[in-house]
XYZ file of C-alpha atoms in Angstrom:
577
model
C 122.973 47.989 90.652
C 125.504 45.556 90.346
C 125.928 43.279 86.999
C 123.719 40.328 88.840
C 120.809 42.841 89.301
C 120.943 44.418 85.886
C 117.428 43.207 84.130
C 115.493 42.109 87.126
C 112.366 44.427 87.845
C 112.838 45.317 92.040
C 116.163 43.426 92.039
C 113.710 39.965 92.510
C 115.915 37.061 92.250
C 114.218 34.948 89.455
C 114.944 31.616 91.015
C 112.599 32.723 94.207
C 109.512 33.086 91.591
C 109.410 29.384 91.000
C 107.134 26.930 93.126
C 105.575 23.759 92.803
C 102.067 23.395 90.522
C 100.313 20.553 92.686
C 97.595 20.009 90.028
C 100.399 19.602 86.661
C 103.240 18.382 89.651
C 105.769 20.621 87.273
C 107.648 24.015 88.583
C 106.080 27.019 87.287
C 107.243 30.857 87.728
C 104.851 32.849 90.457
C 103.312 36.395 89.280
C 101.369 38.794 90.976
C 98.557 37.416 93.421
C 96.050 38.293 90.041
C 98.066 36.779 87.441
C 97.795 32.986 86.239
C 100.831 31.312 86.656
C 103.433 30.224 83.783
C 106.320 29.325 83.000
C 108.172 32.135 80.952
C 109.418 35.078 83.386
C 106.994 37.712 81.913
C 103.545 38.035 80.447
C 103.282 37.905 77.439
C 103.550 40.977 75.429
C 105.086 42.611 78.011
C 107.146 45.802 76.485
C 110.724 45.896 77.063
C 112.568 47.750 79.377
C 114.777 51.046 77.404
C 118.219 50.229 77.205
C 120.095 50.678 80.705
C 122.903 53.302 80.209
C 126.267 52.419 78.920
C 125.078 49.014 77.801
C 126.682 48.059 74.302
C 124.307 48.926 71.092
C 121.062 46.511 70.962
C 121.172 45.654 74.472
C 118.163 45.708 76.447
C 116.788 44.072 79.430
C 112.662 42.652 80.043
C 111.871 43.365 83.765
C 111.010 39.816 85.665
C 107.404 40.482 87.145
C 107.428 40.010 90.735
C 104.961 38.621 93.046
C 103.831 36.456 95.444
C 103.088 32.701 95.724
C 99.251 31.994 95.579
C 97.918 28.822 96.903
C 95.864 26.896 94.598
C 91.990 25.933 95.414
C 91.568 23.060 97.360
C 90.437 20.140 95.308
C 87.356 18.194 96.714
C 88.098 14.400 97.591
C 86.396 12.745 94.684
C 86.240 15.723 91.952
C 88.042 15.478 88.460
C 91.245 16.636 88.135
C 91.429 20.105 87.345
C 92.999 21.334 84.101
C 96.306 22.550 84.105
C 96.620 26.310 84.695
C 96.956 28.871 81.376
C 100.960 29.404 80.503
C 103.846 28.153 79.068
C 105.234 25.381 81.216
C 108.681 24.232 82.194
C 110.268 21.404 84.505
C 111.507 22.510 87.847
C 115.069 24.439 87.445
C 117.805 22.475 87.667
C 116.185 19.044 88.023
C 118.346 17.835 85.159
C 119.744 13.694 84.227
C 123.069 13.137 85.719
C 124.979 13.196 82.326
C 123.331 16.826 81.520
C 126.434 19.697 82.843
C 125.641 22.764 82.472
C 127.309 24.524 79.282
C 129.705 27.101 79.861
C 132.053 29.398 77.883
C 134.898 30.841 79.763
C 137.964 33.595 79.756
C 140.613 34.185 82.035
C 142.510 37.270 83.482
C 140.872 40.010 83.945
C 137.503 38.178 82.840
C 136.177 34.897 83.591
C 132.363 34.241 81.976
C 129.738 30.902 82.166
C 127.383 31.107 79.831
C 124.344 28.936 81.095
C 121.242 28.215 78.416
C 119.127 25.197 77.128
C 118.095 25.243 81.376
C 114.486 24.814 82.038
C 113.488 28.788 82.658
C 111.396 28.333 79.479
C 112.373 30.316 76.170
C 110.531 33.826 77.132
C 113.423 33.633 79.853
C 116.579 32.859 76.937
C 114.631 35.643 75.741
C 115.480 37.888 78.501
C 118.872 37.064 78.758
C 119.295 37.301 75.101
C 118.645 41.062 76.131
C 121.391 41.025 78.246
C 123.838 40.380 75.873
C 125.226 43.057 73.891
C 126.316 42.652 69.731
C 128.937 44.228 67.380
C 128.725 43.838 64.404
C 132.368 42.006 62.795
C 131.466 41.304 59.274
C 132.975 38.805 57.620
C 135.639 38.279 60.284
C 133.289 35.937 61.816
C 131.379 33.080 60.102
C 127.702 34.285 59.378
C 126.240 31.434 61.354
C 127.092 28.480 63.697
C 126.637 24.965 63.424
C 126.175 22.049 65.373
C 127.743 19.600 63.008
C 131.210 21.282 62.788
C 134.178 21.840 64.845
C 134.401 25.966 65.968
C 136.501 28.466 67.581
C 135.713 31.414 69.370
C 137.844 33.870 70.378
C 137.119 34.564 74.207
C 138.886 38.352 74.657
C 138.910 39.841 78.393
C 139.450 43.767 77.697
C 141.278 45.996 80.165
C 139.010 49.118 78.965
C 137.399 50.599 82.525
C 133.833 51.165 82.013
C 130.697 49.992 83.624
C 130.081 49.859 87.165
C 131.673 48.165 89.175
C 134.973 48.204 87.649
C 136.302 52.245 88.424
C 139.327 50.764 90.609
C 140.516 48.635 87.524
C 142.652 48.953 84.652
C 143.838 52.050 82.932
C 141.674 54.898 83.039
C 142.251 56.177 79.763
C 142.484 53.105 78.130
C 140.417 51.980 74.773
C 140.048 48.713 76.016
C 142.674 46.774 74.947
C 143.043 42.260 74.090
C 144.645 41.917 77.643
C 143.537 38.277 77.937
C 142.776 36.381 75.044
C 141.797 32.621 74.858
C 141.415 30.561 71.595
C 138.690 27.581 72.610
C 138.180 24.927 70.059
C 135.736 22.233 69.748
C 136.324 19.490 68.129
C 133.598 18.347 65.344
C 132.601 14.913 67.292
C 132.352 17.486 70.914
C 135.530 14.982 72.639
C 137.830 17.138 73.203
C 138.483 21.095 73.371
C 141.456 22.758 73.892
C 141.600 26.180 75.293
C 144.673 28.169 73.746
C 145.826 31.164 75.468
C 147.145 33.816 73.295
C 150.149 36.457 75.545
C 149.131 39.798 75.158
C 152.646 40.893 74.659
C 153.241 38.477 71.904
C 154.624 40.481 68.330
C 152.660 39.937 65.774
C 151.144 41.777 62.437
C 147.903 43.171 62.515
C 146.081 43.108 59.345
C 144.062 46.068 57.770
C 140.379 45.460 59.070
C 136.979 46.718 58.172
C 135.355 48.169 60.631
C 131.963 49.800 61.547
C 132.032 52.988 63.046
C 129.390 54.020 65.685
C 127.702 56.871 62.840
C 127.204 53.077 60.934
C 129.630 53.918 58.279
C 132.453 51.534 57.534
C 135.997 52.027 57.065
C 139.071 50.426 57.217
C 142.081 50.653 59.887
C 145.227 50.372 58.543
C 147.338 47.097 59.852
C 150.709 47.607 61.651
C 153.550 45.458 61.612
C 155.648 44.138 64.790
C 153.732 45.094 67.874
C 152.541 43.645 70.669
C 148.907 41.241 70.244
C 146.672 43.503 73.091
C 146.821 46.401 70.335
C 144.890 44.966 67.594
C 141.799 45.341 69.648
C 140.371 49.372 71.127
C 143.392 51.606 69.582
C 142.570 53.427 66.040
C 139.143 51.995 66.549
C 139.686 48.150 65.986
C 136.623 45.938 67.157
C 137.025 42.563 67.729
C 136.902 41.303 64.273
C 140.388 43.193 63.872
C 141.432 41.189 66.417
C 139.929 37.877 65.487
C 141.739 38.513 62.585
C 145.143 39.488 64.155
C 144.524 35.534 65.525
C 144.526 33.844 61.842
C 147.230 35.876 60.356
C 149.655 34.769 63.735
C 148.323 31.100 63.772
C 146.679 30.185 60.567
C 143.241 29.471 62.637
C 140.173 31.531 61.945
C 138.647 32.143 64.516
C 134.705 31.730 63.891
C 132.922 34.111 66.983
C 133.696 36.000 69.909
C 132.601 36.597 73.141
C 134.323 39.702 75.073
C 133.528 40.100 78.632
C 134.454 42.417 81.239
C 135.749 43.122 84.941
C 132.681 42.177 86.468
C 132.314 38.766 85.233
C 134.902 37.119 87.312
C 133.260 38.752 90.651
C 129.280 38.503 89.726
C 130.078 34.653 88.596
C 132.565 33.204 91.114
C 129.691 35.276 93.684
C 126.701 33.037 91.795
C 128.157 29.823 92.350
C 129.292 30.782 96.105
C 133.054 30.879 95.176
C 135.640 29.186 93.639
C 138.365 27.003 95.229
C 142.471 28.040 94.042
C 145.359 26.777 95.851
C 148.726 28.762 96.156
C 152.214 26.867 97.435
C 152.912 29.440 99.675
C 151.130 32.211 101.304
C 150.522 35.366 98.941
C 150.268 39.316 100.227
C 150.228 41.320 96.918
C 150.218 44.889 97.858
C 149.250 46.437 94.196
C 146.742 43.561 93.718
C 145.593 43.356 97.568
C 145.348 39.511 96.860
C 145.505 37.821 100.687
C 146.281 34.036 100.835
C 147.168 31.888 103.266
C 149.518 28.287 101.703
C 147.528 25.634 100.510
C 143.640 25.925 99.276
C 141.094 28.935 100.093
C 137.947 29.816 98.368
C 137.917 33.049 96.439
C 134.640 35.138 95.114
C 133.896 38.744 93.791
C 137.052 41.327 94.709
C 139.580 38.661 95.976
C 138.800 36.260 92.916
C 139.269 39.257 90.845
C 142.371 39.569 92.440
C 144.016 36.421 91.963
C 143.442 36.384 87.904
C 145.062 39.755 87.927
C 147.806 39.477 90.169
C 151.439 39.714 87.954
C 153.380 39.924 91.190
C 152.441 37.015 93.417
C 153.685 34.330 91.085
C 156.498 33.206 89.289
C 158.166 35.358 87.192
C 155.560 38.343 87.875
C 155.548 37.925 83.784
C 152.082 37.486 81.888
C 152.896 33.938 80.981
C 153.020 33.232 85.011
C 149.854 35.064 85.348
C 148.155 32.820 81.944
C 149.533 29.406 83.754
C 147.626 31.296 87.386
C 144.472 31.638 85.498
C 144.569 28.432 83.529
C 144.319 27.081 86.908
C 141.542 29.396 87.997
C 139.613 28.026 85.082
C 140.208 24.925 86.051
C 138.713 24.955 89.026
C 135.560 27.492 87.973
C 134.900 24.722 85.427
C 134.847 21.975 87.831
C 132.701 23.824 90.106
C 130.215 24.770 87.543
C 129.878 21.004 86.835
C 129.713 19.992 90.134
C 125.974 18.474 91.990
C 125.721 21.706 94.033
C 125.457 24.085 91.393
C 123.777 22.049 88.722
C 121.054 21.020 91.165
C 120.287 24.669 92.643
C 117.588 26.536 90.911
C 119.338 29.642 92.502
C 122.720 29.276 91.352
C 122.118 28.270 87.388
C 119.791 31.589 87.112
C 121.627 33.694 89.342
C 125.119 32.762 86.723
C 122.838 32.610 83.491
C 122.075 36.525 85.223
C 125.733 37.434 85.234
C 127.166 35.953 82.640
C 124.911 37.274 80.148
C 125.246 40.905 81.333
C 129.303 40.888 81.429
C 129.484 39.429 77.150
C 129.604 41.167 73.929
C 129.346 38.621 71.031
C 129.220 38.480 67.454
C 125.676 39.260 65.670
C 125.737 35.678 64.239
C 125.208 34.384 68.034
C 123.634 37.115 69.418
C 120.332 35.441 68.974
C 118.592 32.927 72.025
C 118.571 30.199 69.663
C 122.070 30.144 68.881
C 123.631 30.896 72.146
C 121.615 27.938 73.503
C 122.766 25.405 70.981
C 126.398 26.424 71.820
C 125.799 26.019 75.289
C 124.171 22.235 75.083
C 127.087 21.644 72.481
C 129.864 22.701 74.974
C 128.309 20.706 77.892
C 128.965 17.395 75.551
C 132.927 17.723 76.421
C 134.414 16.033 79.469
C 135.954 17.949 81.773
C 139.163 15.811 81.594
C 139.302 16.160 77.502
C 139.590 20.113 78.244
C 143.352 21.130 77.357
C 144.275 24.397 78.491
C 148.031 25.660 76.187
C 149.398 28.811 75.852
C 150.954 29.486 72.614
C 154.506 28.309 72.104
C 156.568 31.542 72.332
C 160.259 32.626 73.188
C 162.157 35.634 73.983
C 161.942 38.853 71.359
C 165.457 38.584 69.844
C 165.344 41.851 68.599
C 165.058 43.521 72.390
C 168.267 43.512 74.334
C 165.704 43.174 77.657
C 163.235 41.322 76.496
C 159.619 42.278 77.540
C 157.654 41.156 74.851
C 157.886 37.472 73.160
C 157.742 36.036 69.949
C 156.155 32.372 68.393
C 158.312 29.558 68.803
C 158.483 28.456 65.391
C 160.216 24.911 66.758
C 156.814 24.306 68.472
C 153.847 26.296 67.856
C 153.479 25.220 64.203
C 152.634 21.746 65.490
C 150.027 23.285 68.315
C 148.657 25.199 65.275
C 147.927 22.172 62.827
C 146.306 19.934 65.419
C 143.654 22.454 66.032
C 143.761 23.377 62.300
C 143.237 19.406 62.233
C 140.317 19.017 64.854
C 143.140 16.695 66.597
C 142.766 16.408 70.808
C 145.720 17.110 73.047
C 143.973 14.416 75.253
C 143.753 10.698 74.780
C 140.528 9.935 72.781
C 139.605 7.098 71.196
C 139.771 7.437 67.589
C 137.158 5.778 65.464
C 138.997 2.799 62.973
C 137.724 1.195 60.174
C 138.138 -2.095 59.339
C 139.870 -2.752 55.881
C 139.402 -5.514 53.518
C 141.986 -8.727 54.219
C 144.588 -7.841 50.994
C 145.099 -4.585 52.167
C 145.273 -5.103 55.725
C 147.997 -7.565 54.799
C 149.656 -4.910 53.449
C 151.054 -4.053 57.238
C 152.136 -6.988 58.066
C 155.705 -8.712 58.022
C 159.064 -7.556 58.869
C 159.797 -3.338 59.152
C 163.353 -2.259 58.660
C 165.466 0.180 60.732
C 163.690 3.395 60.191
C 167.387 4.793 59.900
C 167.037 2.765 56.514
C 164.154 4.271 55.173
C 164.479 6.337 52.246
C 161.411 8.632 51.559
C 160.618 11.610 49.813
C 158.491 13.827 51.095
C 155.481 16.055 48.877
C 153.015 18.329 50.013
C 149.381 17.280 48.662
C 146.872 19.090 49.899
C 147.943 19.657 53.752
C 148.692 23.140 55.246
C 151.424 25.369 54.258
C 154.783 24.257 55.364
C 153.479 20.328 56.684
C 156.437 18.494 54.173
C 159.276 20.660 56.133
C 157.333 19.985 59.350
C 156.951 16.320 58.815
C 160.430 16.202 57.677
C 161.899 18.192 60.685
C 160.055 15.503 63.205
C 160.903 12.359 61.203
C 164.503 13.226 61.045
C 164.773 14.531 64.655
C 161.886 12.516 66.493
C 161.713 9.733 64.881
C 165.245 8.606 63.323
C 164.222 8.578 59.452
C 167.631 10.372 58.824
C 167.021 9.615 54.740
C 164.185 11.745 54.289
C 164.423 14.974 52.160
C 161.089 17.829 51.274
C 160.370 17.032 47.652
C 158.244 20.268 47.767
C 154.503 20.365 46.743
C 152.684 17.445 44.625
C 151.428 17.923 41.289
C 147.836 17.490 42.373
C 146.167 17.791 45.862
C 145.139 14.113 47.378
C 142.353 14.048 50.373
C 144.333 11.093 51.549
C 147.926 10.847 52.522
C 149.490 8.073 50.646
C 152.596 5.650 49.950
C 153.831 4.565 47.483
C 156.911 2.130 47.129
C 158.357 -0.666 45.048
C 158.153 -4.548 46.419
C 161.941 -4.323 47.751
C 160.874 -1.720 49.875
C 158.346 -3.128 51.634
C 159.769 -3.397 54.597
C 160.958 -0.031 54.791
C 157.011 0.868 53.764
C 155.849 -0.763 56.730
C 158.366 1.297 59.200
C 157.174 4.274 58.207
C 153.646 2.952 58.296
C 154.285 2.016 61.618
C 155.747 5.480 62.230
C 153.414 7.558 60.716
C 149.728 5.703 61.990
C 149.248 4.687 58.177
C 146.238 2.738 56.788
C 146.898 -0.562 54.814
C 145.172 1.532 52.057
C 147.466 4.351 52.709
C 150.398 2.369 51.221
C 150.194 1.927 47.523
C 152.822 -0.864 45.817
C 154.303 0.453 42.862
C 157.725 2.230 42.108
C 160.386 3.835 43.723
C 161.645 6.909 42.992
C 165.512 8.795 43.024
C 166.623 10.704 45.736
C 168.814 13.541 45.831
C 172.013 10.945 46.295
C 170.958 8.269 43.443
C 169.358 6.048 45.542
C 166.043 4.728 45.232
C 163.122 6.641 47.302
C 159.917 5.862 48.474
C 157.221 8.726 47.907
C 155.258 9.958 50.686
C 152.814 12.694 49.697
C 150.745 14.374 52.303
C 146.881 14.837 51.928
C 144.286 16.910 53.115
C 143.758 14.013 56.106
C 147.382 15.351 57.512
C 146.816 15.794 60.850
C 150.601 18.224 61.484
C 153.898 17.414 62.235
C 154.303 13.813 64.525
C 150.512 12.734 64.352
C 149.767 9.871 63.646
C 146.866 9.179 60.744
C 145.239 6.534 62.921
C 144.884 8.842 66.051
C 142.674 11.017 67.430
C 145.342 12.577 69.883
C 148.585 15.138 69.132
C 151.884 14.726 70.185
C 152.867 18.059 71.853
C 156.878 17.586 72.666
C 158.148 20.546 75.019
C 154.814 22.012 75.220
C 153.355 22.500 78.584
C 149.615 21.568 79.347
C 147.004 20.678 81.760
C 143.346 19.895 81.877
C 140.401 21.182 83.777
C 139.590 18.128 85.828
C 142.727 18.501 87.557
C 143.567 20.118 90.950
C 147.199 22.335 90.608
C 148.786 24.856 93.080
C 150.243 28.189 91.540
C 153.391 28.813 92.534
């Protein structure tokens, strides 16, 4: 049985149970001819099915009854209406308002996953598919709960381990399962923006030491290594996830708070649900070792060949993995748009039939294993436009220390900057950023003549905002943005939450520049004294708070400046190449 049959009693498609209730005029879910109708996809107290084999610890699947649709009775002309029949009920499937797209999580690569809930299968069915989903428990490598009032990240992580059926022709036969595709997503706290930040496999980085729980139930702890390549901190000497959610803070500084792992079958039993997905290639594509098929310009791909086009490293580019990442940015892209489009969110079919196979291909964290918390991620994630979803891969370069390179290292030039506006819950898309209106005197405090900023003179502290901002901020002021007469005073005798300021009255001029510069408040600016720099001269003194946003942000904006860093979003169309 194939991952969209897995969990489905006589392989009964669940979206075929539902028909139309004349006397309550709502869809309910059919049973057997002797069975009332409801609208949960079992009766109740129904015992679940064992555990299918080679499903991950504490999954296990409830068996949809099957049946066949019984007519009501007749009413007679003139008789009461009758009562509604016994059962939980639910409004048709799919029949949702015009703002409501469907939620969806995603990963690229080898994997590709939608994660549908909060439709209107009623909770018995979130029920179900909470069955689906399989758990491992991370420990404190991932928060302990989720909340819809923050900003979050979860790790999506695409394994290469071949297991399950289905996916015997892919990936290494003896391998662990390694991080072959990994994708950072972040949403932001007011549900704007996200950005999607791919992670290379073959990137160099430290893994730490990681607690982790061994299938006897014992814990122990797997030593860290230093200087290899990203995909190993997940599978070899045991590592789980939460070693590898926590190979992702020590390389970026972000912790990572859940994560979803999928595998091969997702991107075939989920571009099959929603009746493919549309790519377009520049010219025509015959990959022998991937048997991808294309002709130039656009073709729909589902199941095998869409498999085939995340995986292919020889078709595109390069044939490097950061051609491939850029391949299946695209890819998501396009799954995204199709999973939001009337078609799909309007067919009954479709949503259950992709709630079906995306919830058999994840492994999450305990903390949303549970129904209730995968469907308030899902009706958080369908809050964020299409067009305010950034897809990035990680700044990186060349490995120096290879003399033919074939793995890559962080770009410390650029990545820092990526790495503090999602530290910062700042959108790579233009948002509108929420102002508040100051009092007269210190609005005035803005206004009047601004010098050259090659005459400012600031010195710059660190108050409160991440490791490393001052020599950030001081790199872009003095490269970017012409403030030549800056210097890194180093950190601030106490932390600030608010970036500040201050500057004597013959310098107020040079106070507004840098205002001006940096997206300063009037309040931001504080009149006082100046201060000497390291040439005798008097200084202004800029001290960074907690509200520092990263390197070329501006304090009044809701959007990052990403020079040299390549993006795109998933409303638009692009051709791989």
């Amino acid at each position: 049985m194939d991952a969209q049959g897995r969990g489905r009693a006589d392989n009964v498609d669940p979206a075929d149970q539902w028909v139309l209730n004349p006397n309550t005029g709502e869809y309910e879910l059919r049973l057997t001819p002797s069975a009332p109708q409801s609208a949960v996809p079992g009766p109740r107290g129904s015992a679940p099915s064992p555990s299918r084999p080679g499903a991950p610890q504490g999954r296990t699947t409830t068996p949809v009854a099957p049946g066949r649709d019984v007519p009501p009775p007749r009413r007679r002309r003139g008789a009461p209406p009758e009562e509604p029949l016994p059962g939980r009920r639910g409004r048709r499937p799919g029949k949702q308002k015009s703002t409501a797209k469907k939620a969806l999580l995603w990963t690229g690569g080898t994997m590709a996953f939608v994660l549908v809930a909060g439709a209107t299968t009623g909770w018995f069915y979130l029920k179900h598919l909470e069955g689906n989903v399989g758990t491992t428990d991370v420990g404190d490598a991932a928060a302990s709960n989720f909340s819809k009032d923050e900003a979050f990240d979860i790790l999506i992580i695409g394994t290469d381990k071949r297991t399950g059926e289905g996916n015997e022709g892919y990936g290494d036969a003896g391998s662990v399962g390694h991080a072959d595709t990994n994708i950072l997503l972040h949403v932001s706290k007011d549900r704007t923006n996200a950005t999607a930040l791919s992670i290379p496999r073959d990137l160099i980085v430290d893994i730490p030491d990681c607690l982790t729980k061994q299938e006897d139930g014992n814990d122990t702890v797997v030593a860290g290594q230093e200087d290899v390549r990203f995909n190993r901190s997940l599978g070899e000497r045991g590592r789980d996830a939460g070693c590898t959610m926590r190979t992702v803070e020590v390389a970026t500084g972000i912790k990572p708070d859940h994560f979803v792992m999928a595998d091969f079958n997702a991107v075939k039993t989920l571009t099959t649900a929603v009746d493919g997905v549309e790519v377009c290639v520049e010219k025509a594509v015959d990959d022998k070792k991937s048997k991808l098929v294309l002709p130039a310009g656009t073709s729909k791909v589902e199941g095998e060949q869409a498999l085939a086009f995340v995986r292919t490293r020889h078709a595109f580019g390069n044939e490097g993995d950061l051609d491939r990442i850029k391949v299946q940015q695209q890819f998501l892209g396009s799954l995204m748009r199709k999973m939001t489009s009337g078609d799909t969110l309007t067919s009954p079919t479709k949503l259950l039939k992709l709630a079906e196979a995306a919830t058999n291909a994840l492994t999450v964290d305990k903390a949303i294993g549970k129904v209730g918390t995968l469907k308030d991620i899902a009706l958080e994630l369908k809050k964020v436009p299409t067009k305010n979803i950034s897809f990035m891969t990680i700044p990186v370069v060349d490995n120096p220390a290879e003399p033919t390179p074939v793995t890559v290292v962080i770009d410390d030039s650029k990545a820092p900057q990526v790495f503090d506006a999602i530290n910062n819950d700042v959108s790579f898309t233009e948002v509108k950023a929420q102002q508040k209106k100051e009092k007269a005197e210190v609005a005035a405090r803005l206004k009047g003549t601004k010098s050259a900023a090659s005459d400012v003179r600031v010195r710059i502290f660190n108050g409160g905002a991440a490791g490393g901002s001052a020599q950030r901020q001081l790199s872009y002021l003095q490269t970017e943005a012409g403030v030549t007469k800056s210097e890194n005073a180093g950190n601030a005798d106490a932390a600030l939450a608010k970036t500040t300021l201050e500057y004597a009255p013959d310098q107020a001029d040079q106070a507004r520049r840098l205002a001006d510069i940096m997206g300063l408040s009037g309040s931001a600016l504080k009149p006082g004294k100046s201060v000497t720099n390291s040439q005798g001269l008097p200084a202004m003194t800029l001290t960074l708070g907690k509200d520092f946003k990263g390197a070329g942000v501006k304090l009044n904006s809701a959007t990052a400046a990403t020079p040299g860093v390549d993006r795109s979003t998933a409303d638009k169309v692009q051709c791989a190449s």
